[in-house]
PDB file of C-alpha atoms in Angstrom:
ATOM      1  CA  MET A   1     149.493 -12.066 -66.280  1.00  0.00           C
ATOM      2  CA  LYS A   2     149.889 -15.575 -67.547  1.00  0.00           C
ATOM      3  CA  ILE A   3     149.121 -18.821 -65.745  1.00  0.00           C
ATOM      4  CA  ARG A   4     152.169 -20.437 -64.177  1.00  0.00           C
ATOM      5  CA  SER A   5     150.336 -23.429 -62.700  1.00  0.00           C
ATOM      6  CA  HIS A   6     146.778 -24.703 -62.663  1.00  0.00           C
ATOM      7  CA  SER A   7     147.329 -28.319 -61.651  1.00  0.00           C
ATOM      8  CA  GLU A   8     144.537 -28.257 -59.082  1.00  0.00           C
ATOM      9  CA  SER A   9     141.168 -27.271 -60.486  1.00  0.00           C
ATOM     10  CA  HIS A  10     140.445 -24.934 -57.572  1.00  0.00           C
ATOM     11  CA  VAL A  11     143.816 -23.138 -57.300  1.00  0.00           C
ATOM     12  CA  VAL A  12     145.670 -21.133 -59.940  1.00  0.00           C
ATOM     13  CA  GLU A  13     149.157 -19.634 -59.703  1.00  0.00           C
ATOM     14  CA  LEU A  14     149.928 -16.623 -61.876  1.00  0.00           C
ATOM     15  CA  SER A  15     153.210 -15.507 -63.423  1.00  0.00           C
ATOM     16  CA  ASP A  16     153.689 -12.917 -60.658  1.00  0.00           C
ATOM     17  CA  GLY A  17     153.738 -15.759 -58.089  1.00  0.00           C
ATOM     18  CA  SER A  18     150.319 -14.992 -56.627  1.00  0.00           C
ATOM     19  CA  ARG A  19     148.087 -17.989 -55.900  1.00  0.00           C
ATOM     20  CA  TRP A  20     144.298 -17.819 -55.955  1.00  0.00           C
ATOM     21  CA  ARG A  21     141.545 -20.157 -54.730  1.00  0.00           C
ATOM     22  CA  ILE A  22     138.656 -20.233 -57.217  1.00  0.00           C
ATOM     23  CA  PHE A  23     135.067 -19.981 -56.000  1.00  0.00           C
ATOM     24  CA  PRO A  24     133.450 -23.442 -56.364  1.00  0.00           C
ATOM     25  CA  ALA A  25     130.663 -22.248 -58.662  1.00  0.00           C
ATOM     26  CA  ASP A  26     133.195 -20.707 -61.064  1.00  0.00           C
ATOM     27  CA  ILE A  27     135.544 -23.666 -61.552  1.00  0.00           C
ATOM     28  CA  ASP A  28     133.847 -24.676 -64.815  1.00  0.00           C
ATOM     29  CA  VAL A  29     134.883 -21.334 -66.362  1.00  0.00           C
ATOM     30  CA  THR A  30     138.556 -22.152 -65.711  1.00  0.00           C
ATOM     31  CA  LEU A  31     138.551 -25.530 -67.427  1.00  0.00           C
ATOM     32  CA  HIS A  32     139.411 -24.010 -70.836  1.00  0.00           C
ATOM     33  CA  TRP A  33     142.286 -21.869 -69.500  1.00  0.00           C
ATOM     34  CA  LYS A  34     145.670 -22.505 -71.061  1.00  0.00           C
ATOM     35  CA  PRO A  35     149.118 -21.298 -69.957  1.00  0.00           C
ATOM     36  CA  GLU A  36     148.917 -18.462 -72.485  1.00  0.00           C
ATOM     37  CA  THR A  37     145.572 -17.207 -71.130  1.00  0.00           C
ATOM     38  CA  ASP A  38     146.087 -13.592 -70.090  1.00  0.00           C
ATOM     39  CA  LEU A  39     144.384 -12.771 -66.783  1.00  0.00           C
ATOM     40  CA  SER A  40     144.127  -9.664 -64.682  1.00  0.00           C
ATOM     41  CA  VAL A  41     143.413  -9.546 -60.962  1.00  0.00           C
ATOM     42  CA  GLU A  42     140.761  -7.060 -59.917  1.00  0.00           C
ATOM     43  CA  PRO A  43     139.481  -6.315 -56.413  1.00  0.00           C
ATOM     44  CA  ILE A  44     135.727  -6.793 -56.023  1.00  0.00           C
ATOM     45  CA  ASP A  45     133.202  -5.779 -53.400  1.00  0.00           C
ATOM     46  CA  ASP A  46     131.765  -9.138 -52.426  1.00  0.00           C
ATOM     47  CA  GLU A  47     130.889 -10.678 -49.075  1.00  0.00           C
ATOM     48  CA  ILE A  48     132.775 -13.918 -49.778  1.00  0.00           C
ATOM     49  CA  ASN A  49     135.346 -13.177 -52.487  1.00  0.00           C
ATOM     50  CA  SER A  50     138.022 -10.497 -52.387  1.00  0.00           C
ATOM     51  CA  HIS A  51     139.068 -10.470 -56.052  1.00  0.00           C
ATOM     52  CA  ALA A  52     138.189 -11.657 -59.538  1.00  0.00           C
ATOM     53  CA  LEU A  53     140.440 -13.116 -62.204  1.00  0.00           C
ATOM     54  CA  VAL A  54     139.374 -11.589 -65.492  1.00  0.00           C
ATOM     55  CA  ASP A  55     139.985 -13.056 -68.942  1.00  0.00           C
ATOM     56  CA  LYS A  56     139.166 -10.136 -71.235  1.00  0.00           C
ATOM     57  CA  SER A  57     139.690 -12.166 -74.422  1.00  0.00           C
ATOM     58  CA  GLU A  58     136.832 -14.487 -73.397  1.00  0.00           C
ATOM     59  CA  ASP A  59     134.874 -11.787 -71.539  1.00  0.00           C
ATOM     60  CA  SER A  60     134.775 -13.961 -68.430  1.00  0.00           C
ATOM     61  CA  ARG A  61     135.670 -13.666 -64.785  1.00  0.00           C
ATOM     62  CA  VAL A  62     135.927 -15.953 -61.799  1.00  0.00           C
ATOM     63  CA  ARG A  63     135.670 -15.007 -58.156  1.00  0.00           C
ATOM     64  CA  VAL A  64     138.703 -15.793 -55.994  1.00  0.00           C
ATOM     65  CA  ILE A  65     140.385 -15.410 -52.630  1.00  0.00           C
ATOM     66  CA  PRO A  66     144.105 -15.792 -51.874  1.00  0.00           C
ATOM     67  CA  ALA A  67     144.998 -19.492 -51.932  1.00  0.00           C
ATOM     68  CA  ASP A  68     146.201 -19.451 -48.327  1.00  0.00           C
ATOM     69  CA  GLN A  69     142.722 -18.470 -47.112  1.00  0.00           C
ATOM     70  CA  GLU A  70     139.760 -20.755 -46.518  1.00  0.00           C
ATOM     71  CA  TRP A  71     136.190 -20.232 -47.650  1.00  0.00           C
ATOM     72  CA  PRO A  72     133.589 -19.381 -44.995  1.00  0.00           C
ATOM     73  CA  VAL A  73     131.664 -22.645 -45.435  1.00  0.00           C
ATOM     74  CA  GLY A  74     128.249 -21.392 -44.347  1.00  0.00           C
ATOM     75  CA  LYS A  75     128.388 -18.355 -46.626  1.00  0.00           C
ATOM     76  CA  VAL A  76     129.553 -20.452 -49.589  1.00  0.00           C
ATOM     77  CA  LYS A  77     126.730 -22.956 -49.116  1.00  0.00           C
ATOM     78  CA  LYS A  78     124.204 -20.125 -49.000  1.00  0.00           C
ATOM     79  CA  ALA A  79     125.704 -18.463 -52.096  1.00  0.00           C
ATOM     80  CA  LEU A  80     125.644 -21.743 -54.030  1.00  0.00           C
ATOM     81  CA  LYS A  81     121.987 -22.278 -53.145  1.00  0.00           C
ATOM     82  CA  ASP A  82     121.146 -18.750 -54.309  1.00  0.00           C
ATOM     83  CA  GLU A  83     122.838 -19.146 -57.723  1.00  0.00           C
TER      84      GLU A  83
END
């Protein structure tokens, strides 16, 4: 899928209309994304994040949740400390 909109650094909308909130520690990976970047959405088994957006051409992935959901603040703070 291609990127339809990435006007906010922490939210990306894909060509299928899905919107994803990017995990704070992964935002730097998204800064080089362009509209033609081809991403796939993959479910992941993670306590905080439900999916990953994968850019196979760059061999990178970012952790995400649906954009209409909020991060569990305490768990995010702990995860950021542990990274």
